[in-house]
Every structure is written in structure tokens, then in C-alpha cells.
Amino acid sequence: MRQLVEVKVKPKSVKNIMNGYPLLAKEAVENSGVTMDEGSILRLVDSSGRYLATAYYGLQNKGIGWVLTRKEQEKIDTTFFVKKISAAVARRKNLYETEDTTAFRVFNGEGDGIGGLIIDYYDGFYVVNWYSEGMYSFREAVYQALGEVAEVRGLYEKLRFNTNGQYVEQDDYVSGEHGEFPLIVSENGMKYAVDLNDGAMTGIFLDQRNVRKALRDKYSEGKTVLNTFSYTGAFSVAAAFGGAVQTTSVDVAKRSLPKTIEQFAVNEIDHEAQDIKVMDVFDYFRYAARHDLKFDVVVLDPPSFARTKKISFSTAKDYPKLLKDTLKITSDGGVIIASTNNASFNMKKFKTFIDKAFTETNTSYKILEEHQLPEDFTVPDNYPEFNYLKVVFIKVMK
Ligand code: SAH
């Protein structure tokens, strides 16, 4: 039996919960000392015992659980999950119907009403990401609901708990058709090779779809494009599609080389005409400066934190320095596409990092466009802090 616990919300957090704030922080509750099991249903009440919301207990790096409903009578059962997932599917109707895009997010955790649960779609296959043991305790009901709501060709899952949010190495297949990997998905007419059963990541970050399109359609024709922290080279493929004279992809991970070659190959782009470097980006900056290399467009999409033998990097601290290094190898009049998915600072703060880098190098600049999460990465109303992606296209004026 699932445990039901009454939890008192501290006065200062009551209003937030009433306004729809989805996350239950440890500091928001009075009796956080009470032992709660993963997956317990929490009846959130104010200090006078008045009902506020129903949540579940699930430890994540962000908080101790998530609000599921503010309707006292609503039960957390298969019907509940059917309701949430079918609403999410309906919201993505356009994407389901868009033939030249076959990979997107179907369910975005708190943005679709259930924090800790993420569902992505890859050409008929569904990948479910579970962010806590508590959320995972609803597995059967969620899979039943998903099967009722969607036509599931094959189902895969990723467990993102027990190891500090790290992925647990396992066979991710759950049910239905076994995918043959690489599976080729489309995005705005470009092809991407993905593998749904090879670790936490699939080969493409779906939240950058609009950025890849903008790069292809508006910034690549006749340009040299440097893609740093390139992973499988998804931005390089977009640039090549857009008519870049050459792309250069730089990533320190050895597997990035065969993966990037594969992404070019599935699009019938000759990878030998492109440059792919397995190298630390910080070493590459020195190499490029030494050889007087300049690029018309530079994509900068580092991980929030990176540690190699030589350096330790955090976007919250080091982004201005990263931009300064980039400026040295960007042509006058060139464009830097600066991106970060670090949730600990917002767009306004990110722009101060940009301004700092340009001001300190006496370079003027113009912001050409800005992107945050695309429409399928739903964010809770009134709580933009859950919109973690920040991408700014900057023109270097000199
Ligand atoms: N921009 C990519 C995603 C980047 S994921 C895309 O849109 O597809 C972050 C990547 O940074 C990983 O592939 C990782 O291998 C790489 N990375 C981390 N530290 C690095 C470093 N110091 N130099 C080069 N690559 C690095």
C-alpha cells in the first residue's frame, strides 16, 4: 500500500503552492523530519490544516517531491496519468502531424503537471525518463496510461535516480518493437541518427530544434562555422544543410568522431569535406589562435560543468572567459551563438555575462535573436525559472 502522509507547508511557501508552484522544496515543509517513503502521497496543508495540494515524495537534486494536483478529491491513479498524458499529447498535435519532424518532447515534467517524468518521442518510439524512485513507483500506471493515450511502437526507459541524477547503465528496452539503432529521425527535413539504448543521451538534444533551424536558414550560407562542444555534430549538420562552406566540430569525447561522421553520412554529406576534431575546446582555442584561424559563425554550447585533467569549468562562473576566447577566433561581423542550459541563472544574468565579455574586450555587439525552450518543452505558467535553456545570437561589430 502506498503511504499517505499529511505534510504542513510553512507559511511563507503556502502562497506559492496555491499559485501553482510545482516543486516541493525541503525548506517549504514543517515536518520534513517525518520519514516518508519514495512514492508516498503527500497531503499538503497549511498551518491550520487546510488542504492545499496533493504531491508525491521523490528525492531529486531539486527538492523532495512535486505537486500533482490541487483538487482534494483527485486520486493519483491510472485515470490521473491518462488525463495528464493525453492533455500533453493533445498539446503537441502539430508536432505529431508535422511530417518532416519526427522527434520531439511529449511530456515535459512539471510543465505538463508531473515533475520528475519526461517522455520523448522518436519516430513512434517513446523514451521515458524517471527522475526519482518515487516517480518510478508509478511506473505501471504511467505505462498503462501511455499505452491508452498513444500508439507506442516501442518503449524505452532511462532511470535517472539513485546515483545523484546520473544514469544507471542498463538495458533500456521495456516493451513493444525492439528498435534497430541507429534509428533515423527527421527534424525540419534534416536527418539525425539516434540510439535509444546507449546510455543517458540519445544523440540529439531535442530542445535545440529551433536554434538548429535558425542556424541553417539564416546564418550558414557561404560561411565557415565552428561548432564547439559539438557532441554528435547536430549543429554542424544544420550548418552544412544551410550551405556552410565548411564546418568544424570540436569535442573532447572520442565517440564524438564516429557519431559526427554518422550524422553527416545519414544526410549524404561528405564528412571528409568537413573538419571533425577530437580535442579539448580550450586547447582548440589556443591552436586556432596560433594558426590565425577565424570563423564566421561559432556555436558555443558547453555543458554546465566540465572537468578535464587540466581545467574545471562552470558556465555560471566562466562564460565570460569562454566568450572572450571565442571572440579571438571570430571574424569581424561574425556571429556567436551562445547557449547554456544551466538552470541556476536566467536570461538576464546570461546577458550580463555576454556584456562583460564584450565590454572587457572593447568590442561592440548586437543581439540578433534569442531563444529559450521550444513549445514542446512546456514550462509551468508563472514560473519561468523552469525555462532553463538560454540561447543568444550575437553579431560581433568590432
Ligand atoms: N552542443 C551539443 C551538445 C553538447 S553536450 C548539441 O547540441 O548536440 C556537451 C558536450 O561537451 C559533450 O559531448 C562533451 O563531450 C563535451 N565536452 C565537455 N567538456 C569538453 C571540453 N573541455 N572540450 C571539448 N568538449 C567537451
Coordinates of C-alpha atoms and ligand atoms in Angstrom, one line a residue:
M1 CA 0.0 0.0 0.0
R2 CA 1.2 3.5 -0.8
Q3 CA 1.8 5.6 2.3
L4 CA -0.3 8.7 2.7
V5 CA 1.3 11.5 4.8
E6 CA 0.0 14.8 5.9
V7 CA 2.6 17.5 5.4
K8 CA 2.4 21.0 6.8
V9 CA 3.7 23.7 4.4
K10 CA 5.5 26.6 6.1
P11 CA 3.5 29.9 6.0
K12 CA 6.0 31.5 3.6
S13 CA 5.5 28.8 1.0
V14 CA 1.7 28.5 1.1
K15 CA 1.1 31.2 -1.4
N16 CA 3.5 29.7 -3.9
I17 CA 1.8 26.3 -3.7
M18 CA -1.6 27.9 -4.1
N19 CA -0.4 29.8 -7.1
G20 CA 0.7 26.6 -8.8
Y21 CA 4.4 26.4 -7.9
P22 CA 5.1 22.7 -8.7
L23 CA 8.2 21.9 -6.8
L24 CA 8.2 20.9 -3.1
A25 CA 11.4 22.1 -1.5
K26 CA 12.7 20.6 1.7
E27 CA 12.6 24.1 3.3
A28 CA 9.0 24.5 2.4
V29 CA 7.7 21.9 4.8
E30 CA 7.4 21.9 8.6
N31 CA 7.7 18.2 9.3
S32 CA 10.4 17.3 6.8
G33 CA 11.8 15.1 9.5
V34 CA 8.9 12.6 9.3
T35 CA 10.1 9.6 7.4
M36 CA 8.4 9.4 4.1
D37 CA 8.8 6.6 1.6
E38 CA 9.6 7.3 -2.0
G39 CA 6.3 7.5 -3.8
S40 CA 4.3 8.4 -0.8
I41 CA 1.3 10.6 -1.5
L42 CA 1.6 13.9 0.5
R43 CA -1.4 15.8 1.5
L44 CA -0.1 19.3 1.7
V45 CA -1.9 21.5 4.3
D46 CA -1.3 25.0 5.8
S47 CA -0.7 25.6 9.5
S48 CA -4.4 25.4 10.3
G49 CA -4.7 22.1 8.5
R50 CA -6.5 23.4 5.4
Y51 CA -5.9 21.4 2.2
L52 CA -3.6 23.0 -0.3
A53 CA -2.5 20.3 -2.8
T54 CA -1.5 16.7 -3.3
A55 CA 2.1 15.9 -4.0
Y56 CA 4.3 12.8 -4.2
Y57 CA 7.5 12.3 -2.4
G58 CA 10.5 11.7 -4.6
L59 CA 14.0 12.9 -3.8
Q60 CA 15.8 14.7 -6.6
N61 CA 18.6 17.2 -6.6
K62 CA 15.8 19.7 -6.9
G63 CA 13.5 19.3 -3.9
I64 CA 11.8 16.4 -2.2
G65 CA 8.8 16.0 -4.5
W66 CA 6.3 17.6 -6.8
V67 CA 2.7 18.8 -6.6
L68 CA 0.4 16.6 -8.7
T69 CA -3.0 18.2 -8.2
R70 CA -4.7 21.0 -6.2
K71 CA -8.1 19.1 -6.3
E72 CA -8.6 17.4 -3.0
Q73 CA -10.8 14.6 -4.4
E74 CA -8.5 13.7 -7.3
K75 CA -6.9 10.3 -6.9
I76 CA -3.4 9.6 -8.2
D77 CA -4.2 6.5 -10.3
T78 CA -4.2 5.4 -13.9
T79 CA -7.0 7.8 -14.7
F80 CA -5.0 10.7 -13.4
F81 CA -2.0 9.8 -15.6
V82 CA -4.3 9.2 -18.7
K83 CA -5.6 12.8 -18.1
K84 CA -2.2 14.4 -17.8
I85 CA -0.6 12.4 -20.7
S86 CA -3.5 12.9 -23.1
A87 CA -3.5 16.6 -22.4
A88 CA 0.2 16.7 -23.1
V89 CA -0.2 14.7 -26.3
A90 CA -3.0 17.0 -27.5
R91 CA -0.8 20.0 -26.9
R92 CA 1.7 18.5 -29.3
K93 CA -0.8 17.7 -32.0
N94 CA 1.0 20.0 -34.5
L95 CA 4.3 18.2 -34.0
Y96 CA 2.7 14.8 -34.3
E97 CA 1.3 15.9 -37.6
T98 CA 4.4 17.6 -39.0
E99 CA 5.9 15.0 -41.3
D100 CA 9.4 16.5 -41.5
T101 CA 9.8 16.4 -37.7
T102 CA 9.6 13.0 -36.1
A103 CA 11.4 13.6 -32.8
F104 CA 10.2 15.9 -30.0
R105 CA 9.2 16.1 -26.4
V106 CA 5.8 14.7 -25.5
F107 CA 5.8 15.3 -21.7
N108 CA 7.9 17.8 -20.0
G109 CA 7.8 17.0 -16.3
E110 CA 6.5 19.9 -14.2
G111 CA 5.4 21.9 -17.3
D112 CA 2.9 19.1 -18.1
G113 CA 1.9 18.7 -14.5
I114 CA 4.1 15.8 -13.2
G115 CA 7.6 16.8 -12.1
G116 CA 10.2 14.1 -12.4
L117 CA 8.6 12.5 -15.5
I118 CA 9.9 13.2 -19.0
I119 CA 8.7 11.5 -22.2
D120 CA 10.2 11.9 -25.6
Y121 CA 9.1 10.7 -29.0
Y122 CA 11.4 9.3 -31.7
D123 CA 9.5 8.2 -34.8
G124 CA 6.9 6.1 -33.0
F125 CA 9.2 5.0 -30.1
Y126 CA 8.8 6.6 -26.7
V127 CA 11.6 7.1 -24.2
V128 CA 10.5 7.7 -20.6
N129 CA 13.0 9.3 -18.2
W130 CA 12.4 8.7 -14.5
Y131 CA 14.0 11.2 -12.2
S132 CA 13.3 9.7 -8.8
E133 CA 12.5 6.4 -7.2
G134 CA 9.2 7.9 -6.0
M135 CA 8.2 8.8 -9.5
Y136 CA 9.3 5.3 -10.7
S137 CA 6.9 3.7 -8.2
F138 CA 4.1 4.9 -10.5
R139 CA 5.7 3.0 -13.5
E140 CA 2.8 0.6 -14.1
A141 CA 0.1 3.2 -14.1
V142 CA 2.2 5.5 -16.3
Y143 CA 2.9 2.8 -18.9
Q144 CA -0.7 1.7 -18.9
A145 CA -1.8 5.3 -19.4
L146 CA 0.7 5.9 -22.2
G147 CA -0.4 2.8 -24.0
E148 CA -4.0 4.0 -23.8
V149 CA -3.3 7.5 -25.0
A150 CA -0.6 7.0 -27.7
E151 CA 0.3 4.5 -30.3
V152 CA 3.5 3.2 -28.9
R153 CA 5.7 1.4 -31.5
G154 CA 8.3 0.6 -28.9
L155 CA 9.1 1.7 -25.3
Y156 CA 12.4 2.5 -23.7
E157 CA 13.2 4.0 -20.3
K158 CA 16.0 5.8 -18.5
L159 CA 16.5 5.7 -14.8
R160 CA 18.0 8.9 -13.6
F161 CA 18.0 8.3 -9.8
N162 CA 20.0 6.5 -7.1
T163 CA 23.2 7.8 -8.4
N164 CA 22.9 11.6 -7.9
G165 CA 20.8 12.0 -11.0
Q166 CA 23.3 10.1 -13.0
Y167 CA 22.1 7.5 -15.5
V168 CA 22.1 3.8 -14.4
E169 CA 23.7 1.6 -17.0
Q170 CA 21.2 -0.9 -18.1
D171 CA 19.2 -2.3 -21.0
D172 CA 16.6 0.4 -21.5
Y173 CA 14.1 -1.7 -23.6
V174 CA 10.7 -2.0 -21.9
S175 CA 8.2 -3.3 -24.4
G176 CA 6.9 -3.3 -28.0
E177 CA 9.1 -3.3 -31.0
H178 CA 12.9 -3.5 -30.5
G179 CA 14.4 -0.5 -32.2
E180 CA 17.1 -1.0 -34.8
F181 CA 19.8 1.5 -34.0
P182 CA 20.7 3.9 -35.3
L183 CA 17.2 5.0 -35.7
I184 CA 16.9 7.8 -38.2
V185 CA 14.6 10.6 -37.2
S186 CA 13.8 13.8 -39.1
E187 CA 13.9 17.4 -37.8
N188 CA 12.7 20.1 -40.2
G189 CA 13.8 17.9 -43.0
M190 CA 17.2 17.1 -41.7
K191 CA 18.0 13.6 -40.5
Y192 CA 19.5 12.6 -37.2
A193 CA 20.7 9.2 -36.1
V194 CA 19.7 8.3 -32.6
D195 CA 20.2 5.3 -30.3
L196 CA 17.6 4.9 -27.6
N197 CA 19.6 2.1 -25.9
D198 CA 23.0 3.6 -25.4
G199 CA 23.3 5.5 -22.1
A200 CA 21.5 8.6 -20.9
M201 CA 21.7 10.5 -24.1
T202 CA 20.3 9.6 -27.5
G203 CA 22.5 11.5 -29.9
I204 CA 20.4 14.7 -30.2
F205 CA 19.2 17.4 -27.8
L206 CA 15.7 18.0 -28.8
D207 CA 15.4 21.4 -27.1
Q208 CA 17.7 23.0 -29.7
R209 CA 15.4 22.3 -32.6
N210 CA 14.6 25.9 -33.3
V211 CA 18.2 27.0 -32.9
R212 CA 19.4 24.4 -35.4
K213 CA 16.7 25.7 -37.8
A214 CA 17.7 29.3 -37.4
L215 CA 21.4 28.4 -37.9
R216 CA 20.6 26.5 -41.1
D217 CA 18.1 29.0 -42.5
K218 CA 19.7 32.4 -41.6
Y219 CA 23.4 32.1 -40.7
S220 CA 25.1 29.4 -42.6
E221 CA 25.1 30.2 -46.4
G222 CA 28.6 30.7 -47.6
K223 CA 30.0 30.8 -44.0
T224 CA 32.7 28.9 -42.1
V225 CA 31.1 27.5 -39.0
L226 CA 32.9 26.3 -35.8
N227 CA 30.8 24.1 -33.6
T228 CA 32.4 23.7 -30.1
F229 CA 31.3 21.1 -27.6
S230 CA 29.8 19.5 -30.7
Y231 CA 28.7 16.1 -29.2
T232 CA 27.3 14.3 -32.3
G233 CA 27.6 17.4 -34.5
A234 CA 23.9 18.2 -34.7
F235 CA 24.6 21.9 -35.2
S236 CA 27.3 21.1 -37.8
V237 CA 24.8 19.1 -39.8
A238 CA 22.3 22.1 -39.7
A239 CA 25.1 24.4 -40.9
A240 CA 26.1 22.2 -43.7
F241 CA 22.5 21.9 -44.8
G242 CA 22.3 25.7 -44.8
G243 CA 25.2 26.0 -47.2
A244 CA 28.2 26.5 -44.9
V245 CA 31.4 26.4 -46.9
Q246 CA 32.9 24.3 -44.1
T247 CA 32.0 23.1 -40.6
T248 CA 34.5 22.4 -37.9
S249 CA 33.3 20.3 -35.0
V250 CA 35.3 20.1 -31.7
D251 CA 34.5 17.7 -28.8
V252 CA 36.8 16.0 -26.4
A253 CA 34.9 12.8 -26.3
K254 CA 36.4 10.1 -28.5
R255 CA 32.9 8.8 -29.5
S256 CA 32.1 12.2 -31.0
L257 CA 34.1 11.4 -34.1
P258 CA 32.2 8.3 -35.3
K259 CA 28.9 9.8 -34.1
T260 CA 29.5 13.0 -36.1
I261 CA 30.6 11.1 -39.2
E262 CA 27.4 9.1 -38.9
Q263 CA 25.2 12.3 -38.6
F264 CA 26.8 13.6 -41.9
A265 CA 26.5 10.2 -43.6
V266 CA 22.8 9.8 -42.9
N267 CA 22.3 13.2 -44.6
E268 CA 24.6 12.2 -47.5
I269 CA 27.0 15.0 -46.7
D270 CA 30.6 14.1 -47.3
H271 CA 32.2 14.2 -43.9
E272 CA 35.7 14.4 -45.4
A273 CA 34.9 17.9 -46.6
Q274 CA 34.1 18.8 -43.0
D275 CA 36.6 19.1 -40.2
I276 CA 36.0 17.0 -37.1
K277 CA 38.4 17.3 -34.1
V278 CA 38.5 15.2 -31.0
M279 CA 40.1 17.8 -28.8
D280 CA 39.6 19.8 -25.7
V281 CA 37.9 23.1 -26.7
F282 CA 40.2 25.1 -24.6
D283 CA 43.2 23.6 -26.4
Y284 CA 41.5 24.2 -29.7
F285 CA 41.1 27.9 -28.9
R286 CA 44.9 28.1 -28.5
Y287 CA 45.5 26.0 -31.6
A288 CA 43.2 28.2 -33.7
A289 CA 44.7 31.5 -32.3
R290 CA 48.2 30.2 -33.1
H291 CA 47.2 29.4 -36.7
D292 CA 45.3 32.6 -37.1
L293 CA 42.0 30.8 -37.8
K294 CA 38.8 32.9 -37.9
F295 CA 35.3 31.7 -38.3
D296 CA 32.2 33.5 -39.5
V297 CA 29.9 31.7 -37.1
V298 CA 30.8 30.0 -33.8
V299 CA 28.4 27.8 -31.8
L300 CA 29.1 27.7 -28.1
D301 CA 27.0 25.1 -26.2
P302 CA 29.1 23.9 -23.3
P303 CA 27.9 21.6 -20.5
S304 CA 27.0 23.4 -17.3
F305 CA 30.1 21.9 -15.7
A306 CA 33.1 20.3 -17.2
R307 CA 36.2 18.8 -15.7
T308 CA 39.2 17.6 -17.6
K309 CA 42.7 16.8 -16.2
K310 CA 43.7 20.4 -16.9
I311 CA 40.6 22.5 -16.3
S312 CA 37.5 22.8 -14.3
F313 CA 34.8 24.9 -16.0
S314 CA 31.4 26.1 -14.9
T315 CA 29.1 28.2 -17.1
A316 CA 27.9 30.2 -14.1
K317 CA 31.5 31.4 -13.5
D318 CA 33.4 31.1 -16.7
Y319 CA 31.1 32.0 -19.5
P320 CA 32.6 35.5 -20.0
K321 CA 36.0 34.0 -20.3
L322 CA 34.7 31.4 -22.8
L323 CA 33.2 34.2 -24.9
K324 CA 36.5 36.2 -24.8
D325 CA 38.4 33.1 -26.1
T326 CA 35.7 32.8 -28.8
L327 CA 36.0 36.4 -29.8
K328 CA 39.7 35.9 -30.7
I329 CA 38.7 33.4 -33.4
T330 CA 35.5 35.0 -34.7
S331 CA 35.7 37.2 -37.9
D332 CA 34.7 40.8 -37.7
G333 CA 31.0 40.9 -38.5
G334 CA 30.7 37.3 -37.4
V335 CA 28.1 35.7 -35.3
I336 CA 28.4 33.8 -32.0
I337 CA 25.6 31.5 -31.0
A338 CA 26.0 31.5 -27.2
S339 CA 24.0 28.8 -25.4
T340 CA 23.6 27.4 -21.9
N341 CA 21.3 25.0 -20.2
N342 CA 22.4 26.0 -16.7
A343 CA 19.2 26.4 -14.7
S344 CA 21.0 28.3 -11.9
F345 CA 20.9 31.7 -13.7
N346 CA 18.3 33.3 -16.0
M347 CA 18.4 35.0 -19.4
K348 CA 19.0 38.4 -17.8
K349 CA 22.1 37.2 -15.9
F350 CA 23.3 35.3 -19.1
K351 CA 23.2 38.6 -20.9
T352 CA 25.3 40.3 -18.3
F353 CA 28.0 37.6 -18.9
I354 CA 27.8 38.4 -22.6
D355 CA 28.0 42.1 -21.9
K356 CA 31.0 41.6 -19.6
A357 CA 33.0 39.7 -22.3
F358 CA 32.4 42.3 -25.0
T359 CA 32.9 45.3 -22.8
E360 CA 36.2 44.0 -21.4
T361 CA 37.5 43.4 -24.9
N362 CA 36.2 46.8 -26.2
T363 CA 34.1 45.0 -28.8
S364 CA 30.6 46.3 -29.7
Y365 CA 27.9 43.8 -30.4
K366 CA 24.3 43.4 -31.4
I367 CA 21.9 40.8 -30.2
L368 CA 20.2 39.3 -33.3
E369 CA 17.9 36.8 -31.7
E370 CA 17.1 35.0 -28.5
H371 CA 15.8 31.5 -27.9
Q372 CA 14.6 29.6 -24.9
L373 CA 12.9 26.2 -24.7
P374 CA 10.7 25.3 -27.7
E375 CA 7.0 24.9 -27.5
D376 CA 7.1 21.2 -26.7
F377 CA 9.3 21.8 -23.6
T378 CA 6.4 23.2 -21.7
V379 CA 7.1 25.4 -18.7
P380 CA 4.7 26.0 -15.8
D381 CA 2.7 29.2 -16.0
N382 CA 4.1 32.0 -13.9
Y383 CA 7.4 30.1 -13.2
P384 CA 9.8 31.0 -15.9
E385 CA 12.7 29.7 -13.8
F386 CA 11.9 26.3 -15.2
N387 CA 12.8 27.5 -18.6
Y388 CA 16.5 26.6 -18.3
L389 CA 17.6 27.0 -22.0
K390 CA 19.1 30.3 -23.0
V391 CA 20.5 30.9 -26.5
V392 CA 21.6 34.3 -27.8
F393 CA 22.7 35.0 -31.4
I394 CA 25.3 37.8 -31.1
K395 CA 26.7 39.8 -34.0
V396 CA 30.3 40.9 -33.4
M397 CA 30.6 44.5 -34.6
K398 CA 34.3 45.3 -33.5
Ligands
SAH1 N1 26.1 21.2 -28.5 C1 25.8 19.8 -28.5 C2 25.6 19.2 -27.1 C3 26.8 19.4 -26.2 S1 26.8 18.3 -24.9 C4 24.5 19.6 -29.3 O1 23.7 20.5 -29.4 O2 24.3 18.5 -29.7 C5 28.3 18.7 -24.2 C6 29.5 18.1 -24.9 O3 30.6 18.8 -24.4 C7 29.7 16.6 -24.7 O4 29.7 15.9 -25.9 C8 31.1 16.6 -24.0 O5 31.9 15.5 -24.5 C9 31.7 17.9 -24.5 N2 32.8 18.4 -23.6 C10 32.8 18.6 -22.3 N3 33.9 19.3 -21.9 C11 34.6 19.5 -23.1 C12 35.9 20.1 -23.3 N4 36.6 20.7 -22.4 N5 36.3 20.2 -24.6 C13 35.5 19.7 -25.6 N6 34.4 19.1 -25.4 C14 33.9 19.0 -24.2

